[in-house]
Coordinates of C-alpha atoms in Angstrom, one line a residue:
M1 CA -135.8 148.9 12.1
F2 CA -132.7 151.3 12.1
T3 CA -130.9 153.7 9.8
P4 CA -127.5 153.8 10.5
R5 CA -124.5 155.6 8.7
V6 CA -121.8 153.5 7.7
D7 CA -118.4 154.6 9.8
R8 CA -115.0 154.8 8.2
Y9 CA -114.0 151.6 9.6
S10 CA -117.2 150.0 7.2
Q11 CA -119.1 149.1 10.6
I12 CA -122.5 150.3 11.7
T13 CA -123.4 150.7 15.0
V14 CA -126.7 149.2 16.6
R15 CA -127.6 149.4 19.8
T16 CA -124.1 149.4 21.1
N17 CA -122.7 147.0 18.5
R18 CA -121.0 146.9 15.9
Y19 CA -121.3 145.0 12.6
S20 CA -119.6 145.0 9.7
V21 CA -120.7 145.7 5.8
P22 CA -119.1 146.2 2.4
V23 CA -116.3 149.1 2.3
R24 CA -117.9 150.5 -0.8
L25 CA -120.7 151.7 1.3
I26 CA -118.8 153.5 3.5
G27 CA -120.0 156.8 4.4
K28 CA -123.5 156.1 3.2
R29 CA -127.2 155.6 5.8
V30 CA -128.2 152.0 5.3
R31 CA -131.3 150.2 6.6
V32 CA -131.3 147.6 9.2
V33 CA -134.0 145.3 10.2
L34 CA -134.0 143.1 13.3
H35 CA -134.8 139.7 13.9
A36 CA -134.4 137.3 16.6
S37 CA -131.7 135.9 16.1
H38 CA -130.1 137.9 13.5
L39 CA -130.1 141.0 11.3
V40 CA -130.1 142.1 8.0
V41 CA -128.7 145.3 6.0
Y42 CA -130.1 146.8 3.1
D43 CA -128.7 149.4 0.8
Q44 CA -132.4 150.9 -0.5
N45 CA -134.0 147.6 -0.9
V46 CA -131.1 145.4 -1.7
E47 CA -129.4 143.2 0.9
V48 CA -125.9 143.8 1.6
A49 CA -125.0 141.8 4.7
R50 CA -126.6 139.7 7.0
H51 CA -125.0 139.3 11.0
E52 CA -125.7 137.2 13.6
R53 CA -126.9 139.3 16.5
L54 CA -124.7 140.0 19.3
I55 CA -126.4 139.7 22.6
A56 CA -123.7 141.5 25.0
K57 CA -123.4 145.1 24.8
A58 CA -120.1 146.7 23.1
G59 CA -119.4 143.8 20.8
C60 CA -118.7 143.6 17.2
R61 CA -119.2 141.2 14.6
L62 CA -117.0 141.5 11.3
E63 CA -116.9 139.6 8.0
L64 CA -113.7 139.2 6.3
D65 CA -115.5 139.3 2.7
H66 CA -116.7 142.8 3.4
Y67 CA -112.8 144.3 3.3
L68 CA -111.3 142.6 0.4
E69 CA -112.4 144.9 -2.5
A70 CA -110.2 147.5 -0.3
L71 CA -107.2 144.8 0.2
I72 CA -106.8 144.1 -3.2
R73 CA -105.8 148.1 -3.9
K74 CA -103.7 147.8 -0.5
P75 CA -102.4 144.3 0.0
G76 CA -100.4 144.8 2.5
A77 CA -102.7 146.4 5.0
F78 CA -103.4 142.6 5.1
P79 CA -103.2 141.0 8.8
G80 CA -100.0 139.2 8.6
A81 CA -98.1 141.2 6.0
T82 CA -95.3 142.8 6.8
A83 CA -96.4 146.2 6.6
L84 CA -99.6 145.8 8.8
E85 CA -97.0 144.4 11.5
Q86 CA -95.4 147.2 10.9
A87 CA -98.7 149.7 11.4
R88 CA -99.3 147.1 14.6
S89 CA -96.2 148.5 16.3
A90 CA -96.8 151.8 15.3
G91 CA -100.4 151.8 16.7
K92 CA -102.1 152.1 13.5
F93 CA -103.3 148.6 13.8
T94 CA -106.2 148.9 16.2
P95 CA -108.0 146.2 18.5
V96 CA -110.9 146.4 16.2
H97 CA -108.6 145.1 13.4
D98 CA -107.4 142.2 15.4
A99 CA -111.4 141.4 16.7
W100 CA -111.7 141.6 12.6
W101 CA -108.9 139.0 12.1
A102 CA -109.5 136.6 14.8
Q103 CA -113.4 136.3 13.6
A104 CA -112.3 135.4 10.2
R105 CA -109.8 132.5 11.6
S106 CA -112.3 131.3 14.2
A107 CA -115.2 131.0 11.6
G108 CA -113.0 128.5 9.8
K109 CA -113.1 130.8 6.4
F110 CA -109.4 131.1 6.8
T111 CA -107.7 127.6 7.4
P112 CA -103.8 126.3 7.9
V113 CA -104.5 125.6 4.3
H114 CA -104.6 129.5 3.1
D115 CA -101.8 130.2 5.2
A116 CA -99.5 127.3 4.1
W117 CA -100.2 128.5 0.3
W118 CA -100.1 132.3 1.3
A119 CA -96.8 131.5 2.8
Q120 CA -95.2 129.7 -0.4
A121 CA -97.0 132.8 -2.6
R122 CA -95.2 135.4 -0.7
T123 CA -91.7 133.5 -1.3
V124 CA -92.3 133.3 -4.8
H125 CA -94.1 136.1 -5.7
G126 CA -92.7 138.4 -3.0
E127 CA -94.8 140.1 -0.1
R128 CA -96.8 142.5 -2.1
D129 CA -97.8 140.3 -4.8
G130 CA -98.0 137.2 -3.0
T131 CA -100.8 138.9 -0.4
R132 CA -102.7 140.4 -3.4
A133 CA -102.9 136.5 -5.3
L134 CA -104.2 135.6 -1.6
I135 CA -107.0 138.0 -1.7
E136 CA -108.0 137.4 -5.3
V137 CA -108.6 133.6 -3.8
L138 CA -110.4 134.8 -0.8
L139 CA -112.7 136.6 -3.3
L140 CA -113.2 133.5 -5.0
A141 CA -115.4 132.5 -2.0
R142 CA -118.2 134.3 -2.9
H143 CA -118.4 131.9 -6.1
I144 CA -117.1 128.4 -5.1
P145 CA -117.9 126.6 -1.6
H146 CA -115.9 127.1 1.0
E147 CA -115.0 123.0 1.3
H148 CA -113.7 123.1 -2.5
L149 CA -111.9 125.9 -2.3
V150 CA -109.8 124.5 0.7
A151 CA -109.3 121.4 -1.8
G152 CA -108.3 123.4 -5.0
L153 CA -106.3 125.5 -2.5
A154 CA -104.1 122.2 -1.2
T155 CA -103.7 120.4 -5.1
A156 CA -102.5 123.8 -6.1
L157 CA -100.1 124.4 -3.1
R158 CA -98.2 120.9 -3.9
A159 CA -97.5 120.9 -7.3
G160 CA -96.3 124.8 -6.7
A161 CA -99.1 126.6 -8.6
L162 CA -99.3 129.7 -6.8
T163 CA -102.7 131.9 -8.9
S164 CA -105.8 132.2 -8.1
D165 CA -106.7 131.0 -11.6
A166 CA -105.2 127.5 -10.9
V167 CA -107.1 127.2 -7.2
A168 CA -110.5 127.7 -9.1
L169 CA -109.6 125.9 -12.1
E170 CA -108.4 123.1 -8.9
A171 CA -111.5 123.9 -6.7
R172 CA -114.0 123.2 -9.9
K173 CA -112.3 119.8 -10.5
A174 CA -113.1 119.5 -6.9
A175 CA -116.6 119.5 -7.5
Q176 CA -117.0 117.4 -10.0
T177 CA -115.8 114.3 -7.6
E178 CA -118.1 112.4 -5.1
D179 CA -115.0 113.0 -3.0
D180 CA -114.6 116.9 -1.8
S181 CA -112.2 116.6 1.2
P182 CA -109.2 119.2 1.1
A183 CA -107.3 115.9 1.3
A184 CA -108.6 114.3 -1.9
L185 CA -105.8 115.6 -4.4
T186 CA -105.3 114.7 -7.8
T187 CA -102.0 112.7 -8.5
G188 CA -100.0 112.1 -11.5
A189 CA -97.9 108.9 -12.1
S190 CA -95.1 109.4 -9.8
G191 CA -97.7 110.6 -7.5
A192 CA -96.9 114.1 -7.2
A193 CA -99.8 116.7 -7.7
T194 CA -100.7 117.7 -10.8
V195 CA -102.5 121.0 -11.9
T196 CA -104.1 121.7 -15.2
F197 CA -103.7 125.0 -16.1
L198 CA -106.1 127.3 -17.3
H199 CA -105.3 128.3 -20.6
E200 CA -104.6 124.1 -21.1
W201 CA -108.2 123.2 -20.0
R202 CA -109.4 125.5 -22.0
L203 CA -107.9 124.2 -25.1
A204 CA -108.7 120.7 -24.0
H205 CA -112.6 121.5 -24.0
L206 CA -112.6 123.4 -27.3
P207 CA -115.6 121.9 -29.6
P208 CA -114.3 120.2 -32.4
D209 CA -113.5 121.6 -35.4
T210 CA -115.5 120.5 -38.1
R211 CA -114.3 122.9 -40.6
P212 CA -113.0 121.2 -44.1
L213 CA -108.8 122.2 -44.5
P214 CA -107.8 124.9 -46.2
S215 CA -107.1 124.5 -49.9
V216 CA -104.6 126.3 -52.1
T217 CA -106.2 124.9 -55.5
P218 CA -108.0 128.7 -55.7
Y219 CA -104.2 130.5 -55.5
D220 CA -103.2 127.8 -58.6
Q221 CA -105.7 128.7 -60.8
L222 CA -105.0 132.5 -60.6
L223 CA -101.4 131.6 -61.2
R224 CA -102.4 129.3 -64.3
R225 CA -104.4 132.5 -65.6
R226 CA -101.7 134.9 -64.7
R227 CA -99.3 132.7 -66.8
A228 CA -102.1 132.4 -69.9
S229 CA -102.5 136.0 -70.0
G230 CA -98.7 136.7 -69.3
G231 CA -98.5 135.2 -73.1
N232 CA -99.9 138.0 -75.4
H233 CA -98.2 140.6 -74.1
P234 CA -95.9 142.2 -76.6
E235 CA -92.1 141.4 -76.6
G236 CA -90.5 144.1 -74.6
E237 CA -93.7 145.2 -72.6
A238 CA -94.2 144.9 -69.0
Q239 CA -95.5 142.4 -67.8

């Protein structure tokens, strides 16, 4: 068992190799349990990371999900963003950062569909807000299976729905169908992809309202009583 301290890059070193952990643990000591094929990282008694073990020395295994909370605050630091390209040219984006991004792509967690949706989101919302929307989509992967999320991205992209709410809704719709392929898109009568926005979906799924229709009868009774009592006032008295 090892108890390394998490460095400023949100990584720990175990037997000359580096592994990522969630950014909230920077500066803290964690507990690492080595197994034959993998290692598990614990913060106290809570599992916070799990990695396949690296066999070679001086290797690095990084997980994109571990950095998303930091990126949502600074979307310009996301790989491919304009601000990051400037940082790379200034030498502030190191080979460690490049390795992290390469591993995210090679693991299939960032697909061409992600790239296309992101490019369109940046065109519509601007560099910063478009990148933040993408990071919000990546955070959805913690609760939505990868194949359903990609299907939701593909549908939302074709419909021009460039918000994480729209992607989440389409991903859940994909999960309810038998065909979870990213190519299985919802189409309307014209053949174009359609998206049901979150507020419309919520309205469509509200329970039936069984309350009786409102009535103004009590108000009519009040008015009749007011008229009846008004006739008893002496002449000239304010009513």
